[in-house]
Coordinates of C-alpha atoms in Angstrom, one line a residue:
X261 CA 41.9 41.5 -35.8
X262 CA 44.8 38.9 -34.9
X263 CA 48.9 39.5 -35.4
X264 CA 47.9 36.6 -38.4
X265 CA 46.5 39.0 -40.5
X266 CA 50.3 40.3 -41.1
X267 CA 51.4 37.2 -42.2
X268 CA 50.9 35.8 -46.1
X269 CA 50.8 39.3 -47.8
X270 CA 49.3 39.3 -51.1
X271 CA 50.4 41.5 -54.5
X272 CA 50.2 44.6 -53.7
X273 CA 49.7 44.6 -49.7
X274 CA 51.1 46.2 -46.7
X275 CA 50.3 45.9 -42.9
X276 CA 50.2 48.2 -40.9
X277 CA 49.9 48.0 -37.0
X278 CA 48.5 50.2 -34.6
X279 CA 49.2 50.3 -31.1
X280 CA 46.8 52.4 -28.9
X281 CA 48.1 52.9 -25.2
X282 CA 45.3 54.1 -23.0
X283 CA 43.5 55.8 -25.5
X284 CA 40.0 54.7 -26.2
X285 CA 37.2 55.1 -29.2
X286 CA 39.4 55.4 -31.9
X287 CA 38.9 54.8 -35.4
X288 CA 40.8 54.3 -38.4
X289 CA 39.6 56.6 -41.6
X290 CA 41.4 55.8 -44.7
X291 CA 41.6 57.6 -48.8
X292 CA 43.6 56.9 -51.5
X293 CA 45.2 59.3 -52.5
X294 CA 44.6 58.7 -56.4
X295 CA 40.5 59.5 -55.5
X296 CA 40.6 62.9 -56.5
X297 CA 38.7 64.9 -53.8
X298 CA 37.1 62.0 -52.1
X299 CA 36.3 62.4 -48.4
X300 CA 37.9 59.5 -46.4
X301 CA 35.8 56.3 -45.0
X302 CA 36.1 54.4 -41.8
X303 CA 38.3 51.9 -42.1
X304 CA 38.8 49.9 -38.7
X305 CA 37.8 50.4 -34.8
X306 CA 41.0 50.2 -32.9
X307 CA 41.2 48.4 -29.8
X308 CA 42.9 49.7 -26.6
X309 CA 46.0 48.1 -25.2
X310 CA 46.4 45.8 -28.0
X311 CA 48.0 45.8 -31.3
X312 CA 44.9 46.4 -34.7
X313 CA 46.8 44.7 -37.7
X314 CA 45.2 46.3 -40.8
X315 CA 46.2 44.8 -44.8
X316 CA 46.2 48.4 -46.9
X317 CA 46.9 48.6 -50.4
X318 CA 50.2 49.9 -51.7
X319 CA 49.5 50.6 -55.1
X320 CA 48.7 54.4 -54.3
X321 CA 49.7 56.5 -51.6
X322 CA 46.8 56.7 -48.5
X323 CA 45.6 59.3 -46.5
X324 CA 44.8 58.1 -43.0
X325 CA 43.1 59.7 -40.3
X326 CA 42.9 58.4 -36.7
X327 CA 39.9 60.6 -34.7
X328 CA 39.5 60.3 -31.2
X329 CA 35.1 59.8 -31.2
X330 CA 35.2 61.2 -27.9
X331 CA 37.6 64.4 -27.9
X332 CA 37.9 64.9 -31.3
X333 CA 41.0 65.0 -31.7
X334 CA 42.9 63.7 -34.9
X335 CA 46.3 62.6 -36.6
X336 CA 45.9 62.7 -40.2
X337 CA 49.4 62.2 -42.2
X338 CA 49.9 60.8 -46.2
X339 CA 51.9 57.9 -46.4
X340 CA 53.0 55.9 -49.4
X341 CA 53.4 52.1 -48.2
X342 CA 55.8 49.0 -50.0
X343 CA 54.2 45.8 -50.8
X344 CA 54.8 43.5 -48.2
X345 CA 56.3 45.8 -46.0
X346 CA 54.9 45.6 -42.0
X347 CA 54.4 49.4 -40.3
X348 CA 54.0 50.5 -37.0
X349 CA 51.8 53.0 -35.9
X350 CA 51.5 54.3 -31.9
X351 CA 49.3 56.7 -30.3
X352 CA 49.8 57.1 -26.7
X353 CA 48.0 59.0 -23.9
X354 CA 46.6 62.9 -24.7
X355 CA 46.4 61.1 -28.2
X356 CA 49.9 61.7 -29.1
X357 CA 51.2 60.1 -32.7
X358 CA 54.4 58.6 -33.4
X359 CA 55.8 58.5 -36.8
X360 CA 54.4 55.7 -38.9
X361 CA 57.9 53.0 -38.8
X362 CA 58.7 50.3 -40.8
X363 CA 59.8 47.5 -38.8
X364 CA 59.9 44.7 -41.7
X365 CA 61.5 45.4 -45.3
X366 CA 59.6 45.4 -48.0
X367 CA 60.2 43.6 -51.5
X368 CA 61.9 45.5 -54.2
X369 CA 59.4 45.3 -57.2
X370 CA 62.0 46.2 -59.5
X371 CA 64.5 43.8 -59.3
X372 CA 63.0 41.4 -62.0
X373 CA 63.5 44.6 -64.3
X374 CA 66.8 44.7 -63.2
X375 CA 67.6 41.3 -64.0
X376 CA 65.5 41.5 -67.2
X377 CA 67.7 44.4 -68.4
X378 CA 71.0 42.7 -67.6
X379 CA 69.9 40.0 -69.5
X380 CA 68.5 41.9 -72.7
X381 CA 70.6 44.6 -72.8
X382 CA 74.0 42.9 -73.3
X383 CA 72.1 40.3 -76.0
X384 CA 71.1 43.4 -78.0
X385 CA 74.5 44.7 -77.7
X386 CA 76.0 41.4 -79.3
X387 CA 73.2 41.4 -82.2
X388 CA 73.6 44.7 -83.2
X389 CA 78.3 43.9 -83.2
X390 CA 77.3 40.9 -85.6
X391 CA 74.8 42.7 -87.7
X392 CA 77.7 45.7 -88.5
X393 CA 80.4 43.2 -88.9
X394 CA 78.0 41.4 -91.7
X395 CA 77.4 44.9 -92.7
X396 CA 81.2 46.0 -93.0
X397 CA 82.1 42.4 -94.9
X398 CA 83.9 41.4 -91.9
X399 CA 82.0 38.2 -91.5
X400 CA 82.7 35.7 -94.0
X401 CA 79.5 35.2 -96.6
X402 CA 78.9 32.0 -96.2
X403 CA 78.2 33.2 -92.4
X404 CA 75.6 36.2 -93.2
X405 CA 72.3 36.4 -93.2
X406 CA 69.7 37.4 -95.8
X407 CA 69.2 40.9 -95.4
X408 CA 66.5 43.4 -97.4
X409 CA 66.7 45.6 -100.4
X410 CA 66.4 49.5 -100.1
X411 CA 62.9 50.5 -98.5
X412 CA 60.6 50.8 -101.3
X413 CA 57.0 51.7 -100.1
X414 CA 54.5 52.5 -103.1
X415 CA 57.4 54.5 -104.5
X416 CA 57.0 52.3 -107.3
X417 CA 54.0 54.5 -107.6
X418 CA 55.4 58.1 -106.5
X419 CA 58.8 57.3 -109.5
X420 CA 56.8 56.6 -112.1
X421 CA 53.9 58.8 -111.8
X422 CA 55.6 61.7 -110.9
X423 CA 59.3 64.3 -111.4
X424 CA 61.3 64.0 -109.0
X425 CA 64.7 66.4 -108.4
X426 CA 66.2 65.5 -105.2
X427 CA 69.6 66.0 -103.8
X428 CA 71.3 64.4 -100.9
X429 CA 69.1 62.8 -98.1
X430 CA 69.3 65.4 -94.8
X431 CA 69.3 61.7 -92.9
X432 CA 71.9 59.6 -94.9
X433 CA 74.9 59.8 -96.7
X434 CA 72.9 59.6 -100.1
X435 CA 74.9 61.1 -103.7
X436 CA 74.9 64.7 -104.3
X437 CA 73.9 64.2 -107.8
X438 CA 70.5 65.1 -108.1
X439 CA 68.0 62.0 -109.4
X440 CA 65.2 63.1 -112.1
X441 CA 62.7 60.8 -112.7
X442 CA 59.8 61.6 -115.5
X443 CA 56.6 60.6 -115.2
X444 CA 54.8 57.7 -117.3
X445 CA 51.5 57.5 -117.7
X446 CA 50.2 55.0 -114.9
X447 CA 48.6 51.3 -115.8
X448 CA 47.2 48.9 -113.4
X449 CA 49.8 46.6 -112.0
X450 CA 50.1 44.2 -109.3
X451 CA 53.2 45.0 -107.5
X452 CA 55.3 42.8 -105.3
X453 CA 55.0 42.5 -101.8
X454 CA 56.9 45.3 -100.3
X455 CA 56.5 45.5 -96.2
X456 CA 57.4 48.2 -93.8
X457 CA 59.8 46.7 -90.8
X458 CA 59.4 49.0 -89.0
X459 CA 55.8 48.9 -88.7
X460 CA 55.4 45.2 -88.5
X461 CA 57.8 46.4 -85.0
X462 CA 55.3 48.4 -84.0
X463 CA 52.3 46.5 -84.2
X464 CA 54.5 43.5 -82.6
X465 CA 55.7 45.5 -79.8
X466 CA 51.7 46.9 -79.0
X467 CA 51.0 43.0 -79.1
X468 CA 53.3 41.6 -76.4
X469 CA 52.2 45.2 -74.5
X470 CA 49.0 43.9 -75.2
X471 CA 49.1 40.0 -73.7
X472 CA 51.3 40.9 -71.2
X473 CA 48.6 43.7 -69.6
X474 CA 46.1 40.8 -70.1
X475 CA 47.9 38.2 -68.1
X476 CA 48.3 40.7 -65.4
X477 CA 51.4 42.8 -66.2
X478 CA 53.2 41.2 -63.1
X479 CA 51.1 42.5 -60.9
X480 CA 52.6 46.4 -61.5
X481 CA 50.5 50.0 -61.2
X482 CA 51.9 50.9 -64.7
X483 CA 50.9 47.7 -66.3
X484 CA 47.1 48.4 -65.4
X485 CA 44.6 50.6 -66.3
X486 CA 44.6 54.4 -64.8
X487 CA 41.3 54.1 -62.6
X488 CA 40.2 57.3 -64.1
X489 CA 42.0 60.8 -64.8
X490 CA 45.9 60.2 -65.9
X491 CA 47.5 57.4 -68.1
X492 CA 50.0 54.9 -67.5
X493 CA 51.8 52.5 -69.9
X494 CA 48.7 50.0 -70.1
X495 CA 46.8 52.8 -71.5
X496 CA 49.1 53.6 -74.5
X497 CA 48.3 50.0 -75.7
X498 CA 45.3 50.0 -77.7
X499 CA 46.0 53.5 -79.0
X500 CA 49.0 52.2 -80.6
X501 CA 47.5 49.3 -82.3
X502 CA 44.9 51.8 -83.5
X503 CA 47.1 53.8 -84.8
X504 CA 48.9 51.2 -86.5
X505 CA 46.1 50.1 -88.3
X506 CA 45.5 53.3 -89.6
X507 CA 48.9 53.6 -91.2
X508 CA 48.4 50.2 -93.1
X509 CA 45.1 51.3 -94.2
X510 CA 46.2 54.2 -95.8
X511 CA 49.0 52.0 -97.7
X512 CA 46.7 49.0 -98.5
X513 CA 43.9 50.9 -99.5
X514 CA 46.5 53.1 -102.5
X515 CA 47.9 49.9 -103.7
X516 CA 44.3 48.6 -104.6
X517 CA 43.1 51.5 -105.9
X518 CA 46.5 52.0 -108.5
X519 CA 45.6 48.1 -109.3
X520 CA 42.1 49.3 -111.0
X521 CA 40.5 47.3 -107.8
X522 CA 36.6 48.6 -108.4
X523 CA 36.2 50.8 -105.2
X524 CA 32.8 48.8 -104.5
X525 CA 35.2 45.7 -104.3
X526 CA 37.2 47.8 -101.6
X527 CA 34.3 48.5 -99.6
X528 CA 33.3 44.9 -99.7
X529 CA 36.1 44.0 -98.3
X530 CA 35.9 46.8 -95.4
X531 CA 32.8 45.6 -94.6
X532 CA 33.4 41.9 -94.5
X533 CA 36.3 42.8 -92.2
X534 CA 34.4 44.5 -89.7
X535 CA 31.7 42.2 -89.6
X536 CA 33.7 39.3 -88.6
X537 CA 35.6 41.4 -86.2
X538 CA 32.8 42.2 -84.5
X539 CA 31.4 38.8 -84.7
X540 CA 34.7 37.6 -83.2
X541 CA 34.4 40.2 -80.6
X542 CA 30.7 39.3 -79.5
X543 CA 31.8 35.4 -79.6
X544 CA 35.0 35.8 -77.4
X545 CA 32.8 37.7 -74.8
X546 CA 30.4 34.9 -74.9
X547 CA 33.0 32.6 -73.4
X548 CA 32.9 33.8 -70.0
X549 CA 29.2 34.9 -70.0
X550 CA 26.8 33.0 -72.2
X551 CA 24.3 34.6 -69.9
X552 CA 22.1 37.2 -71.8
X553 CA 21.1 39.2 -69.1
X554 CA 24.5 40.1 -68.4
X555 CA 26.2 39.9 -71.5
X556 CA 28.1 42.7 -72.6
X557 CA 27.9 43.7 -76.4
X558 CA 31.3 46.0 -75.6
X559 CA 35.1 45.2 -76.4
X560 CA 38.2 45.5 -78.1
X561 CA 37.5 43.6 -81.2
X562 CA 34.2 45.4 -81.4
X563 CA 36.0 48.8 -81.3
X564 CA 38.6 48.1 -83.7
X565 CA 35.7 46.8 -85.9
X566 CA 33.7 50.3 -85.7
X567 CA 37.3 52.4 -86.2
X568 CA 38.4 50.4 -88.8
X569 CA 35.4 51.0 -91.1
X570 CA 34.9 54.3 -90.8
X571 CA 38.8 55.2 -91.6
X572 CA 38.6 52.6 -94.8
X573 CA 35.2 53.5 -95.9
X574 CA 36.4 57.3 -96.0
X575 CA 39.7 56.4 -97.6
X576 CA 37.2 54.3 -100.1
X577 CA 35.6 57.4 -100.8
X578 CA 37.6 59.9 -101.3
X579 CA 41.5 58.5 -102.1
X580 CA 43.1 58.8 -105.3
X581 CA 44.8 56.0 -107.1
X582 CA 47.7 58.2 -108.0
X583 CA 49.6 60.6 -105.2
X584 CA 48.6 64.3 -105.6
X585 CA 51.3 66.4 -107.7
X586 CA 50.5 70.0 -109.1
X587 CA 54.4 71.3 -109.6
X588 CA 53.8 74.3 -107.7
X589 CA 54.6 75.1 -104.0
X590 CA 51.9 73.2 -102.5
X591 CA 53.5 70.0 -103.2
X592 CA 55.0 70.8 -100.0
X593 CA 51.5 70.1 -97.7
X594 CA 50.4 67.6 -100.9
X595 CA 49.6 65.4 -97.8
X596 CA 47.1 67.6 -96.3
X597 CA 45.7 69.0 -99.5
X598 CA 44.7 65.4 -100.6
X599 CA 43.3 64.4 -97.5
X600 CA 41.5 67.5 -97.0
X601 CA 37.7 65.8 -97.6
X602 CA 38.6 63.4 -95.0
X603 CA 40.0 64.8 -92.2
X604 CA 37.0 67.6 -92.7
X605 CA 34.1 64.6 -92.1
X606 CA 36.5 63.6 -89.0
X607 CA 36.8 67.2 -87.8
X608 CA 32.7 67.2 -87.8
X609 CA 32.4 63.5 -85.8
X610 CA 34.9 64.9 -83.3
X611 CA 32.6 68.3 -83.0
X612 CA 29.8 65.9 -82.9
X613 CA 31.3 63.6 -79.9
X614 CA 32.3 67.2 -78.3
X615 CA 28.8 69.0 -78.6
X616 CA 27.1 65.4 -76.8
X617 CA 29.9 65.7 -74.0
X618 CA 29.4 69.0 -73.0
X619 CA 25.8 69.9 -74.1
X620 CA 23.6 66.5 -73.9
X621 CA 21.0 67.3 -70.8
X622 CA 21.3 64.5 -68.0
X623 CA 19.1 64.0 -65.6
X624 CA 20.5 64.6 -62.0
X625 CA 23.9 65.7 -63.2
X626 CA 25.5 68.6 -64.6
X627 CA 26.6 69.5 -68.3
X628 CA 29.6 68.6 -69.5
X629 CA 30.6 66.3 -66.0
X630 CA 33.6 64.4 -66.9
X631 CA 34.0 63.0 -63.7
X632 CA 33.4 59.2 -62.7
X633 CA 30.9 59.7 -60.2
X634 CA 31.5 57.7 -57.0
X635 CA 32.8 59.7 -54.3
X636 CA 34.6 61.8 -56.8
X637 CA 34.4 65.9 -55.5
X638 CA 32.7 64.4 -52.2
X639 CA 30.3 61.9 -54.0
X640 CA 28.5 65.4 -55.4
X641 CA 27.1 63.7 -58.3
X642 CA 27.5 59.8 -57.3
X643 CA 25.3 58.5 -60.4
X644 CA 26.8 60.8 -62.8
X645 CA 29.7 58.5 -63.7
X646 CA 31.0 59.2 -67.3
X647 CA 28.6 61.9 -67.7
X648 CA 27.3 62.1 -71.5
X649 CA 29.0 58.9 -72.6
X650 CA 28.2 56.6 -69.5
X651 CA 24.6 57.9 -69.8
X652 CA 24.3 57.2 -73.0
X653 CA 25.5 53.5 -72.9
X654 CA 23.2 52.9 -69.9
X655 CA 20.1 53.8 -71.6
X656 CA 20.8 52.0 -74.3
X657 CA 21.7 49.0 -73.1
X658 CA 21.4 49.1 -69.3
X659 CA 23.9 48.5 -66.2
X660 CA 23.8 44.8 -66.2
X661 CA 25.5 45.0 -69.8
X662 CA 28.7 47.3 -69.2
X663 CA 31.9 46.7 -67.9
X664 CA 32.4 47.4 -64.3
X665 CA 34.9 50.1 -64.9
X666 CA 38.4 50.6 -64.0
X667 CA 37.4 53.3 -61.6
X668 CA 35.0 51.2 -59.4
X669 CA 37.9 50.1 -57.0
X670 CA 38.4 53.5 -56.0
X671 CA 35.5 55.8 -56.8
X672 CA 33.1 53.3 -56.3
X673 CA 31.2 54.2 -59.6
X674 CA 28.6 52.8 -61.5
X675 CA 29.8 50.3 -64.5
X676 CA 31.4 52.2 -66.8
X677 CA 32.4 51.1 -70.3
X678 CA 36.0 51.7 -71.9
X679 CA 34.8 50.6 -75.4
X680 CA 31.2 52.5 -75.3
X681 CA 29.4 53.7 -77.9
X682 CA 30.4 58.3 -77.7
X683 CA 34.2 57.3 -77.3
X684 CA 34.2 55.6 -81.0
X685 CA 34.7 59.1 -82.6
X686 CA 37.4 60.2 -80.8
X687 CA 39.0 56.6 -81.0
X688 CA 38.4 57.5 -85.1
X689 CA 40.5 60.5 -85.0
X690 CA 43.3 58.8 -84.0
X691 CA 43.1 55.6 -86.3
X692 CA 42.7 58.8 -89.1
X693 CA 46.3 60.1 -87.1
X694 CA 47.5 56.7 -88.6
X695 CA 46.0 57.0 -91.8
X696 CA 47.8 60.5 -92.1
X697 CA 51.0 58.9 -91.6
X698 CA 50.8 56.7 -94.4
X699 CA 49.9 59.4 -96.4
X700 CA 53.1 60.9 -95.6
X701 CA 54.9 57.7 -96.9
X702 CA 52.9 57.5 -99.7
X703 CA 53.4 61.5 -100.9
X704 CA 56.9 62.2 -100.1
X705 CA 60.0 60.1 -101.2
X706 CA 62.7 60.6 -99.0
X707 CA 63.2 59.9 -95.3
X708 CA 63.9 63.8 -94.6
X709 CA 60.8 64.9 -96.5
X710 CA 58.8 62.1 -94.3
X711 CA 60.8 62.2 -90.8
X712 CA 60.3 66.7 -90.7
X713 CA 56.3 66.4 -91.3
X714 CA 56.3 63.5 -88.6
X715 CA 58.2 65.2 -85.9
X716 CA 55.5 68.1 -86.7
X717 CA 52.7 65.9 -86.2
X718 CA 54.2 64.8 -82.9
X719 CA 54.4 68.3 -81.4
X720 CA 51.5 69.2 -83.0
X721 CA 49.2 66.9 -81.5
X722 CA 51.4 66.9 -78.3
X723 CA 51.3 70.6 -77.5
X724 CA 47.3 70.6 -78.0
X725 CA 46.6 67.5 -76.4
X726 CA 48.8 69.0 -73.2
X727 CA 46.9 72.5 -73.5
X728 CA 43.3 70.5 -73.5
X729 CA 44.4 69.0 -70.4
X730 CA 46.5 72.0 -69.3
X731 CA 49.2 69.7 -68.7
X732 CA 47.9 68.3 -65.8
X733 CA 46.4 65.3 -64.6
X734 CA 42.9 66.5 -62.8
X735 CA 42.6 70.0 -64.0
X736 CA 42.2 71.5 -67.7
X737 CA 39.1 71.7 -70.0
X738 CA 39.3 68.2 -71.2
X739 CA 41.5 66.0 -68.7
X740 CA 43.5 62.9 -70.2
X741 CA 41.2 60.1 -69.8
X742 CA 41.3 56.7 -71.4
X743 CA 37.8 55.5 -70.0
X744 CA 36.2 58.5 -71.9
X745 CA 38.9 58.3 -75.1
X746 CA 38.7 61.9 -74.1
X747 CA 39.9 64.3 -77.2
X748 CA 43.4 64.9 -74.8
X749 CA 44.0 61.4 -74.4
X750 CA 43.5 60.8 -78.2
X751 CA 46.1 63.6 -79.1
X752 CA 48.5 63.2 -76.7
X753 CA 48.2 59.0 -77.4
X754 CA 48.4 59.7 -81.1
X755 CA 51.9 62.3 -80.5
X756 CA 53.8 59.4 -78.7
X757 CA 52.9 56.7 -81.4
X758 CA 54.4 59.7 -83.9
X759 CA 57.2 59.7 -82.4
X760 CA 58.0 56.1 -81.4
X761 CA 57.3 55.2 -85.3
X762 CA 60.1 57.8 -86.0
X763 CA 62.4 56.4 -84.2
X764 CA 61.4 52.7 -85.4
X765 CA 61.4 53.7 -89.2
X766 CA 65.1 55.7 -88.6
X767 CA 66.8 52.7 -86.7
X768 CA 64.8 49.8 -89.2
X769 CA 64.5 51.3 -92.4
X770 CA 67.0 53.9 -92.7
X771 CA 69.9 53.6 -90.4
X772 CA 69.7 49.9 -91.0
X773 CA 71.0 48.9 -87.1
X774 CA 67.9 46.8 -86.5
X775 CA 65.8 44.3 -88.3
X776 CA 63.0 44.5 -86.0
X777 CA 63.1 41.1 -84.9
X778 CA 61.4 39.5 -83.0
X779 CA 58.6 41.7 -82.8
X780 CA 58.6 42.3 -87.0
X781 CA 58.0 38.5 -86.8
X782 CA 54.8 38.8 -84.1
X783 CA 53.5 42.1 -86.2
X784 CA 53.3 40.3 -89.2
X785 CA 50.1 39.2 -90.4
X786 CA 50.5 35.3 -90.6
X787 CA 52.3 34.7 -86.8
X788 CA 49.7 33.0 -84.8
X789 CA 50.7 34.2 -81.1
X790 CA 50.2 33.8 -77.5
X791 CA 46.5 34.6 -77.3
X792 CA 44.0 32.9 -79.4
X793 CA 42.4 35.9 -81.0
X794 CA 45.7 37.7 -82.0
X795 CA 45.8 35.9 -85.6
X796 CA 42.3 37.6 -86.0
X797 CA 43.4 40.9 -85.1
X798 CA 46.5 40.5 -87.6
X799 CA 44.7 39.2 -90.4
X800 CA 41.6 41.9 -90.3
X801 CA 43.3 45.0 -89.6
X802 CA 47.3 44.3 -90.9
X803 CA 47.8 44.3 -94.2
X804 CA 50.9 43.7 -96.4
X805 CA 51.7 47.3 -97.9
X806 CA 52.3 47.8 -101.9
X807 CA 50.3 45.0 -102.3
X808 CA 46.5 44.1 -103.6
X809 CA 44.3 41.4 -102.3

């Protein structure tokens, strides 16, 4: 290989150069070392007497191995290379190895974060100075801007339909005096359009995550996919959304029901939703691949289609129009109590997608593999990628109708779909985390009583999520896994959108120091942005909240 090859780096590359003095049949063995128990492949022949220039990647550390074919001798070392950086490696007579040098700086990847925080951080800083000046009357009125009413979130509903004795707010500086509200006997209404902020933030943010990952993420590890085992921010995305969309179900789905909507009409609705999700799905992967052979039936908009109807057909079912009240202690889990049906059928789709995992027989592979095949554990079970769920979308539809799979660059596994068919249960449970969340909004009617049962989702979910997984990234009964939506990467997914909504909802709705913009804007369901299919996303699975169709 010639001294060019170190010249006109691309993202993500190093070179590294290896001088061999005198020493002859030597070969280059290389490993990531994100390929969890993978032995290493020959990577290059080096010459004698000359400098062998070899491009590595640098988005994970590597393993390399230089062996001597004649003596056997070795130096094998772990070294973690910076993109564009050059590295100098010599081995000298009786096969003695140097240090690996850097004799050419590399690029620092995180300046452009740098100057992106400079540049956001003080403009957030000014916003936040103007918006408590309007707040303390400081700023003339002619000067202010419009700003919202007190939260009111199907508590329209919760005052009139039910007592309420409440004191001061644990969160606010609310009055003392306690507020007793009697209940009226309910009648169907069509209430104004109430929206949460702070959710519309939410589902914005998840969006620019989202188009951002899809134009490449700037070329950065933690903007793409994890190739198997682990997470990284890219793989939070979806989740998100997903949970989202649970949340507005729950609210959407109450506010029909209290306007006497016929529940058939509801499920209508559901289903038209879906279908043209899915339809939009199937069309957008026609774009790239009108080619039927090859065409895969698998994506995003298809998943959300699948999730989305089974969380609205079972809050269809089995909601109530008015929030559950008895007057006795158990108004304290009312949340769980009235979604007890529910979360009882997701409980048996989640023992359903567990019992397939670990008990489904396939041929030439062990039960219960969760590994993605490859030269995973020393390319043991090479065609085993996926295990239950990659076995089950291949017989269905076949290998020419999956997508590669994220873990193909380094295991070298079979195609391995993300959005297969097994995964949609555990993708379910979340969505139904969602749901629950609204439920808290929708049975409790003060910050406190909503913030305390959050936080207790969030450590909930993230304690058994972590124990599944035994907060590792490889080991544990059920490792963290996006591919597989494995039951620890739904938990722990669904914990941190828990708690990044409780932080939203304090700063938007109840502290009052943010409106939410620019991303309330973007979450809302009429902004058509950046990618052509985000309007279609928005309009099928955002609703507006306190509101009937």
């Amino acid at each position: 290989m010639g001294s060019e090859d170190c010249k006109n780096l691309l993202y993500d590359q190093a070179c590294l150069q290896v001088w061999a003095d005198n020493v002859w049949n030597i070969s280059l063995w290389m490993q990531t070392k994100e390929c969890y128990k993978c032995d290493l492949l020959k990577k290059e022949s080096i010459s004698n007497n000359r400098v062998t220039n070899i491009r590595l990647n640098t988005i994970y550390s590597i393993w390399l191995d230089l062996t001597n074919d004649s003596s056997h001798n070795n130096c094998r070392t772990l070294q973690t290379f910076e993109e564009h950086g050059v590295y100098q490696w010599n081995i000298s007579k009786n096969f003695n190895c140097s240090q690996i040098k850097q004799i050419s700086a590399s690029q620092d990847l995180f300046m452009p974060f740098v100057y992106a925080l400079l540049l956001i951080i003080p403009s957030f800083a000014a916003w936040f100075f103007i918006s408590y000046l309007q707040r303390t009357y400081v700023v003339p009125s002619v000067f202010r801007f419009a700003s919202k009413t007190d939260l009111d979130i199907e508590n329209t509903a919760s005052s009139r339909d039910v007592p309420i004795i409440d004191g001061s707010d644990d969160f606010g500086t609310g009055s003392n005096e306690p507020v007793i509200i009697h209940p009226q006997i309910p009648t169907p209404v069509k209430n104004n359009s109430y929206r949460i902020t702070s959710l519309d933030t939410f589902r914005g943010i998840s969006i620019i995550l989202m188009v951002f990952v899809n134009l490449g993420g700037g070329h950065y590890w933690f903007f793409d996919h994890a190739p198997w085992n682990g997470v990284t921010l890219a793989d939070f995305i979806l989740p998100w959304f997903c949970w989202v969309m649970g949340v507005s179900i729950a609210i959407s789905l109450r506010s029909q029901l209290r306007s006497s909507t016929k529940r058939k009409y509801v499920f209508g609705r559901i289903v038209r939703r879906s279908i043209a999700l899915l339809i939009m799905g199937l069309v957008l992967n026609s774009v790239n691949n009108n080619n039927l052979s090859t065409f895969r039936p698998f994506g995003v908009l298809q998943r959300l289609a699948f999730v989305y109807f089974i969380a609205a057909t079972l809050e269809t079912i089995f909601m109530k129009p008015q929030p559950y009240f008895t007057n006795t202690r158990l108004d304290v889990i009312r949340d769980i109590i009235e979604s007890a049906q529910q979360w009882i059928i997701v409980i048996i789709l989640v023992a359903i997608h567990t019992s397939i995992t670990f008990f489904l027989p396939i041929p030439g592979c062990p039960k219960g593999y969760l590994g993605p095949g490859g030269l995973y554990n020393s390319s043991s079970n090479f065609n085993c990628t996926g295990g239950a769920a990659g076995y089950i979308d291949r017989l269905i539809l076949g290998e020419n109708h999956l997508y590669p799979g994220t873990s193909k660059l380094v295991y070298q596994s079979l195609p391995f779909d993300p959005e297969g068919i097994l995964s949609i249960l555990t993708n379910a449970l979340l969505v139904y985390m969602g749901v629950h969340a609204g439920r808290i909004i929708l049975c409790y009617q003060y910050t406190n009583e909503r913030i305390k049962r959050w936080i207790a989702w969030t450590i909930v979910l993230g304690l058994i999520g972590g124990c599944l997984c035994n907060f590792s990234k490889e080991e544990g009964l059920i490792p963290i896994n996006k591919n597989l939506f494995s039951l620890s990467y739904a938990f722990i997914t669904g914990s941190s959108a828990f708690l990044i909504f409780i932080i939203l909802f304090l700063i938007i709705e109840h502290w009052r120091l943010w409106s939410g913009s620019p991303f309330a804007e973007i979450g809302e369901s009429k902004f058509d942005y950046a990618i052509p299919w985000t309007q279609y996303i928005l309009q099928y699975t955002s609703v507006e909240v306190a509101t009937s169709e």
